[in-house]
CSV table of C-alpha atoms in Angstrom, one decimal:
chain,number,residue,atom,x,y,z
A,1,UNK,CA,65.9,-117.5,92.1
A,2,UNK,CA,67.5,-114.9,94.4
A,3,UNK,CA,65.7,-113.9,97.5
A,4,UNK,CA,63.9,-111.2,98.1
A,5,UNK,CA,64.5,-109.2,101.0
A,6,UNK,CA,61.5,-107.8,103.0
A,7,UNK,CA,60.2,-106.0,105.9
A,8,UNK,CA,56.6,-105.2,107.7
A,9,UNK,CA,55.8,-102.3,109.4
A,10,UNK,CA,53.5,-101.0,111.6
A,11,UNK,CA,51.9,-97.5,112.2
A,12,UNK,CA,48.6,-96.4,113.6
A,13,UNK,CA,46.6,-99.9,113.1
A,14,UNK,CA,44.9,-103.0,114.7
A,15,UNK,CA,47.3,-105.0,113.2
A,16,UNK,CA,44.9,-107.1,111.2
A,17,UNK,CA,47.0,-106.7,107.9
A,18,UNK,CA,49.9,-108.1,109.7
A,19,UNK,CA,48.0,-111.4,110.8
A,20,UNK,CA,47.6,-112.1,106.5
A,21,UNK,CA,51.2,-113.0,106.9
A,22,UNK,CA,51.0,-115.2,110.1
A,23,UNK,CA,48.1,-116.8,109.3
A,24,UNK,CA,49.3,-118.4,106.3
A,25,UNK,CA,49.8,-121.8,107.3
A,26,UNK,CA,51.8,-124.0,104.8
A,27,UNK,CA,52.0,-120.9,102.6
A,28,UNK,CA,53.9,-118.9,104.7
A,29,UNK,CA,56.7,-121.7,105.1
A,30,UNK,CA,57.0,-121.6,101.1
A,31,UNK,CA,57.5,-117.2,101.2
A,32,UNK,CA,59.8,-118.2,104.0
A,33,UNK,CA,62.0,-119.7,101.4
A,34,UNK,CA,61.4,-117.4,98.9
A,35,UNK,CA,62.1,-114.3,100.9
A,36,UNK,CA,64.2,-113.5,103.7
A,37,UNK,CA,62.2,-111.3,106.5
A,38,UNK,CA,64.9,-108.6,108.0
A,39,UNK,CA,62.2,-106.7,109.7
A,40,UNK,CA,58.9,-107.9,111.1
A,41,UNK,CA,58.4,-107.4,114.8
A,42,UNK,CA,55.1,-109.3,115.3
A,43,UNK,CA,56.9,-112.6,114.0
A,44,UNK,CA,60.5,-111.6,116.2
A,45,UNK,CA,62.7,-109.9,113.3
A,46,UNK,CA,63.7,-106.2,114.4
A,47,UNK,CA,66.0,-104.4,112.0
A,48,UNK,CA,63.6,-101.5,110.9
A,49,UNK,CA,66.3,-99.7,108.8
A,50,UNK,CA,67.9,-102.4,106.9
A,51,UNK,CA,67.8,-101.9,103.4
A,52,UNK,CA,65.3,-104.1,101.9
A,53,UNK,CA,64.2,-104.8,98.6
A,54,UNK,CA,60.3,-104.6,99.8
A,55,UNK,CA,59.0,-102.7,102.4
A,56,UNK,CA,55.6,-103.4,103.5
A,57,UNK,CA,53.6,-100.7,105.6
A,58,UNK,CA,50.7,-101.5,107.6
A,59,UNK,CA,48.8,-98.4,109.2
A,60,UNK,CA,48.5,-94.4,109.0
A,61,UNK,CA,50.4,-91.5,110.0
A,62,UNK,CA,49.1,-90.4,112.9
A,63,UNK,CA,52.2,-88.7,114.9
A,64,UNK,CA,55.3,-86.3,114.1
A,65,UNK,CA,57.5,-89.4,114.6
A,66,UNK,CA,55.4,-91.3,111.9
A,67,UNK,CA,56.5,-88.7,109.2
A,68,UNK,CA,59.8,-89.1,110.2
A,69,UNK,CA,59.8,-92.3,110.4
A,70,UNK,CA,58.0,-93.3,107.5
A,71,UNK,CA,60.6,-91.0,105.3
A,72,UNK,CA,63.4,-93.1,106.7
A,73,UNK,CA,62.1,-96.6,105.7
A,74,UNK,CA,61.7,-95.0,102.2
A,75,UNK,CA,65.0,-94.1,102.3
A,76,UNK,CA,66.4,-98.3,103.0
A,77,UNK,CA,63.5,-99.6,100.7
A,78,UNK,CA,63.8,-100.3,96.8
A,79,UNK,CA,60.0,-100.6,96.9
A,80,UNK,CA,57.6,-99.9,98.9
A,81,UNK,CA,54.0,-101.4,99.4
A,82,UNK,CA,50.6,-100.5,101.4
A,83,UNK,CA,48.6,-103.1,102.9
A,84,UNK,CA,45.1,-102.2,104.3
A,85,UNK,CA,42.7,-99.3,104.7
A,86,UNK,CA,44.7,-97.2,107.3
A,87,UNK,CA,47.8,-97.4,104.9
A,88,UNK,CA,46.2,-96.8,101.9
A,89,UNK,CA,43.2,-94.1,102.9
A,90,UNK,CA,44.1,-93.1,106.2
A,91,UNK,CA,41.8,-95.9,107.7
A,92,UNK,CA,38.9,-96.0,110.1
A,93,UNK,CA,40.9,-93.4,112.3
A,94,UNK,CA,41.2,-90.6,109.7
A,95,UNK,CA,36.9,-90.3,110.8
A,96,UNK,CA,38.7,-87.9,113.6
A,97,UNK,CA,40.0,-85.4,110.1
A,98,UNK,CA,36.0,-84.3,110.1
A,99,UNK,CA,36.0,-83.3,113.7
A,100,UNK,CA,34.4,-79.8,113.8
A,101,UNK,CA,37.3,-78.9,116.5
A,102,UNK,CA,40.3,-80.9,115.0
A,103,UNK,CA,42.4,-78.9,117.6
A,104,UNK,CA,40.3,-79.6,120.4
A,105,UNK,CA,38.8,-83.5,120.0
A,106,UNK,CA,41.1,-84.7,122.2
A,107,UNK,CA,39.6,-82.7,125.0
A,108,UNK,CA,36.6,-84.0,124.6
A,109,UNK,CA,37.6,-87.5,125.1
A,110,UNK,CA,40.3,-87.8,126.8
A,111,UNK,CA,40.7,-85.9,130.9
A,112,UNK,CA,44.0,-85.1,130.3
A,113,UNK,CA,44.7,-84.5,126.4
A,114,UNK,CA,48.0,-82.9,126.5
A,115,UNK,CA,49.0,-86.6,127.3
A,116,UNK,CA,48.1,-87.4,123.7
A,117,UNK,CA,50.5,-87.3,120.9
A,118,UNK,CA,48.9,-86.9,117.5
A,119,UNK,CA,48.5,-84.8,114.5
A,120,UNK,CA,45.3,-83.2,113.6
A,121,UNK,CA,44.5,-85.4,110.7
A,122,UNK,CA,44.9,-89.6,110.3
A,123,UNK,CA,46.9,-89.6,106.5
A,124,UNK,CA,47.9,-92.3,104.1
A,125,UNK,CA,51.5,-93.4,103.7
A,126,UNK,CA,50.6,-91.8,99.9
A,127,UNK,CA,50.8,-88.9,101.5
A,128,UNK,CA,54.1,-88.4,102.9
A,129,UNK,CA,56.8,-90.8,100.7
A,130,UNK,CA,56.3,-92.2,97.3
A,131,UNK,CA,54.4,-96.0,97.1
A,132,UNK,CA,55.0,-98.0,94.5
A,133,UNK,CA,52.3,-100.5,94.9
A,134,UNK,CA,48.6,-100.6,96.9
A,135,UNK,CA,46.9,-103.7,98.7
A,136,UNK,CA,43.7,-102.7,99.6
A,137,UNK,CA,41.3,-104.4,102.1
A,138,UNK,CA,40.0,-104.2,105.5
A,139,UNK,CA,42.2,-106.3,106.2
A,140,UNK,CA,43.7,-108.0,103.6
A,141,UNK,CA,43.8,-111.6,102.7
A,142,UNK,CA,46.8,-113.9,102.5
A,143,UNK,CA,46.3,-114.6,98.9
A,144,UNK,CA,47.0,-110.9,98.2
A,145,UNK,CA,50.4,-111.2,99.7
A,146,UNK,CA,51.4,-114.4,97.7
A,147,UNK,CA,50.3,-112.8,94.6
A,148,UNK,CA,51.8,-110.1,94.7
A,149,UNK,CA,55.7,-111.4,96.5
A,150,UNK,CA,54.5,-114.6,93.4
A,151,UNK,CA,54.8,-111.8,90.7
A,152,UNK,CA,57.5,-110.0,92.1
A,153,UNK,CA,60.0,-112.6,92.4
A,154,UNK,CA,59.3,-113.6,88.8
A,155,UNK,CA,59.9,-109.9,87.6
A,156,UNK,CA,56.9,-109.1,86.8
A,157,UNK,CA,54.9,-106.1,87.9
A,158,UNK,CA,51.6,-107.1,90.1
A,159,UNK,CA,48.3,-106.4,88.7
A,160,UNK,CA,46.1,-103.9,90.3
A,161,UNK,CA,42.4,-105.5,90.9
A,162,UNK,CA,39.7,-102.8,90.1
A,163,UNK,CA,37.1,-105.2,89.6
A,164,UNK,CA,33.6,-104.7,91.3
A,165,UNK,CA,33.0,-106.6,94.3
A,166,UNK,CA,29.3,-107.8,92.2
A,167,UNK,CA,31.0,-109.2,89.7
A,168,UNK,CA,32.3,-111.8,92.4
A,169,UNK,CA,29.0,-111.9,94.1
A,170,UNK,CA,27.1,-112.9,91.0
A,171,UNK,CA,30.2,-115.7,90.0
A,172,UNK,CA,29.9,-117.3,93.4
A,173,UNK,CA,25.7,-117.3,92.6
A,174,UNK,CA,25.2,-115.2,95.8
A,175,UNK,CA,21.2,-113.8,96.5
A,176,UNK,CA,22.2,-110.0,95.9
A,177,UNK,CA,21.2,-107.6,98.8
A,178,UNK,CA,20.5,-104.6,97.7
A,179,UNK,CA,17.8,-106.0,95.0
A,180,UNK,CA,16.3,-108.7,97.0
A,181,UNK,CA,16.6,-107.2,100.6
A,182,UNK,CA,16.6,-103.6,100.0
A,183,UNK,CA,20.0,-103.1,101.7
A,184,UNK,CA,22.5,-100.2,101.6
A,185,UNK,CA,25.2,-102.7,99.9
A,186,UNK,CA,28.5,-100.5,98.7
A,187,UNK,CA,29.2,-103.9,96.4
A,188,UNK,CA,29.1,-101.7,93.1
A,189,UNK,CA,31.2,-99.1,93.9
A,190,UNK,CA,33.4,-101.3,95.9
A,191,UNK,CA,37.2,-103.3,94.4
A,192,UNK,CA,37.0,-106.8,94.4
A,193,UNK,CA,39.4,-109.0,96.6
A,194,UNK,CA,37.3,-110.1,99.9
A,195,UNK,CA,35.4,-113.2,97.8
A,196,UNK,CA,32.1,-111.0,98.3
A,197,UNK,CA,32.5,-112.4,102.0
A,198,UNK,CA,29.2,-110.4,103.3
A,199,UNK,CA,27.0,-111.0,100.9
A,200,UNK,CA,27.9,-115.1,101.3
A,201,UNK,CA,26.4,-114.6,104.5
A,202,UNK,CA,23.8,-112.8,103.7
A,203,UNK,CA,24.8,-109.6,104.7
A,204,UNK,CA,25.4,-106.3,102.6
A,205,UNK,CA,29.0,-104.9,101.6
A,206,UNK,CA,30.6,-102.8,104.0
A,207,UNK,CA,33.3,-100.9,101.3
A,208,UNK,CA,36.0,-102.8,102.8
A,209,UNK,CA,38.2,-103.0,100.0
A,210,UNK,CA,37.8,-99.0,98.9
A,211,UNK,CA,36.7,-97.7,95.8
A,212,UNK,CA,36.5,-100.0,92.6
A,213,UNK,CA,37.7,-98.0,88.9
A,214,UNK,CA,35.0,-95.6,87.7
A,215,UNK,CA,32.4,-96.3,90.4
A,216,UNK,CA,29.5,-94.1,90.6
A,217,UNK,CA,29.0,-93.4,94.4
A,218,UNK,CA,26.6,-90.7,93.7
A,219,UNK,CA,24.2,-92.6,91.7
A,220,UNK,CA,24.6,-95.4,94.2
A,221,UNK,CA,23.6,-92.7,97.4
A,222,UNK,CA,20.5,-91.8,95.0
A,223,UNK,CA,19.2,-95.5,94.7
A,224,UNK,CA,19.4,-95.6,98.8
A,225,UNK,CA,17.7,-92.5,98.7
A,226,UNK,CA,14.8,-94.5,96.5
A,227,UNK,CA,14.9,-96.9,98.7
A,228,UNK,CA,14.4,-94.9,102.1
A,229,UNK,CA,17.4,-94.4,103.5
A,230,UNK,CA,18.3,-90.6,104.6
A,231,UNK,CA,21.1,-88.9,103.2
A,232,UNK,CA,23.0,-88.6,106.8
A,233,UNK,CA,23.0,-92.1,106.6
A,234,UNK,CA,23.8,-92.8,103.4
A,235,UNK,CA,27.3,-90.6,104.1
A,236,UNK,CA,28.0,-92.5,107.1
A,237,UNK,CA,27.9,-95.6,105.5
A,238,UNK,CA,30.4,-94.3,102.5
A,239,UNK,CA,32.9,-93.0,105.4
A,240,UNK,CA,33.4,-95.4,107.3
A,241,UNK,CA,36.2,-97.2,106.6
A,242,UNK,CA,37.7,-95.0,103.6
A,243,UNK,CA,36.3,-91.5,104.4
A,244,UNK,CA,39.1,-89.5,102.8
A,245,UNK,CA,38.7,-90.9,99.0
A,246,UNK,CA,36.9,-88.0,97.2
A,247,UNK,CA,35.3,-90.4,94.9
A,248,UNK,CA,33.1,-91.9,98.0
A,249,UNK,CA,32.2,-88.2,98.5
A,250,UNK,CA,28.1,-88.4,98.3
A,251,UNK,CA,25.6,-85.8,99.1
């Protein structure tokens, strides 16, 4: 089987999605033989525009450079793949987009803002180059990576998740929140892909993964509304980690 070449970037992020790779274990020795990494600073490979065969972006655009930079990995890469909220939605940064100055936040954080180099909006990579593939989560897991390198390197094309993140809960026999507890839990209008991690501890779903297929966010806001919860609220909670998908739009 030949090997695939690859390479991780990094833009505007915490670098979460990069630590799916490194934290592996025994999994990452077997990519490591199944793929050649060209380009992966956080692990010690720097070639960032050797032409790969996948190109893994972690982060948003954020800065001029990013668009040019981003346009010239495109260029080296035969395909290229999203991993995590900021590259796939613009991330828990793009909350700066709904700024009611967006020429003028910077002032009122930072003393001296014309030290700050940024564009007025936080964007997905969608929006600049072409992507061929999308791993959502905040961050992702490990198993996402295998899966999808797995299915690559056999020459078939990677299946995108949509499933609910309930349908999880209720396999794994977890106590739901939002019917037992009362709690604003984004689990049915959320993908699938985190195990339904919160709500095994008891907590309510935060949205990390982004929007599931067909998901009826309204309808969802209005049952939080029944249950007490005021509308300001309710929008907060569908922005926060994906606040540019127009389908997590509530009123």
């Amino acid at each position: 089987m030949e090997r695939l070449r690859i390479a991780v970037h990094k833009f505007s992020s915490c670098d979460g999605c990069q630590l799916a790779f490194l934290n592996m274990g025994e999994a990452l020795i077997e990519l490591s033989e199944a793929v050649e990494i060209v380009h992966f600073p956080e692990a010690g490979y720097v070639d960032e525009l050797a032409h790969v065969d996948i190109a893994f972006i972690e982060g948003s655009i954020v800065t001029a450079h990013d668009e040019n930079r981003i346009a010239s990995i495109r260029a080296v890469s035969n395909r290229l793949v999203t991993i995590g909220a900021c590259a796939t939605s613009g991330g828990i940064q793009a909350l700066k987009n709904a700024a009611q100055s967006p020429d003028d936040w910077t002032g009122t954080i930072y003393a001296t803002p014309s030290y700050i180099d940024t564009l007025r909006t936080s964007s997905a990579i969608a929006d600049y180059v072409p992507v061929d593939f999308e791993l959502w989560g905040c961050p992702i897991t490990s198993q996402q990576i295998v899966t999808l390198v797995g299915a690559l390197l056999r020459g078939v094309w990677p299946v995108d998740d949509t499933e609910k993140v309930c349908m999880s809960c209720k396999r794994a026999q977890y106590v739901c929140t939002l019917v037992t507890k009362g709690e604003p839990c984004l689990g049915p209008v959320t993908r699938a892909g985190c195990g339904a991690l919160c709500p095994a501890f008891g907590r309510d779903c935060f949205g990390c993964f982004g929007p599931s297929d067909t998901c009826n966010a309204q309808g969802l806001a209005n049952r939080f509304v029944g249950l007490g919860y005021q509308p300001e609220r309710i929008a907060r909670r569908f922005r926060l980690i994906h606040s540019t998908r127009t389908d997590w739009s509530v009123t």
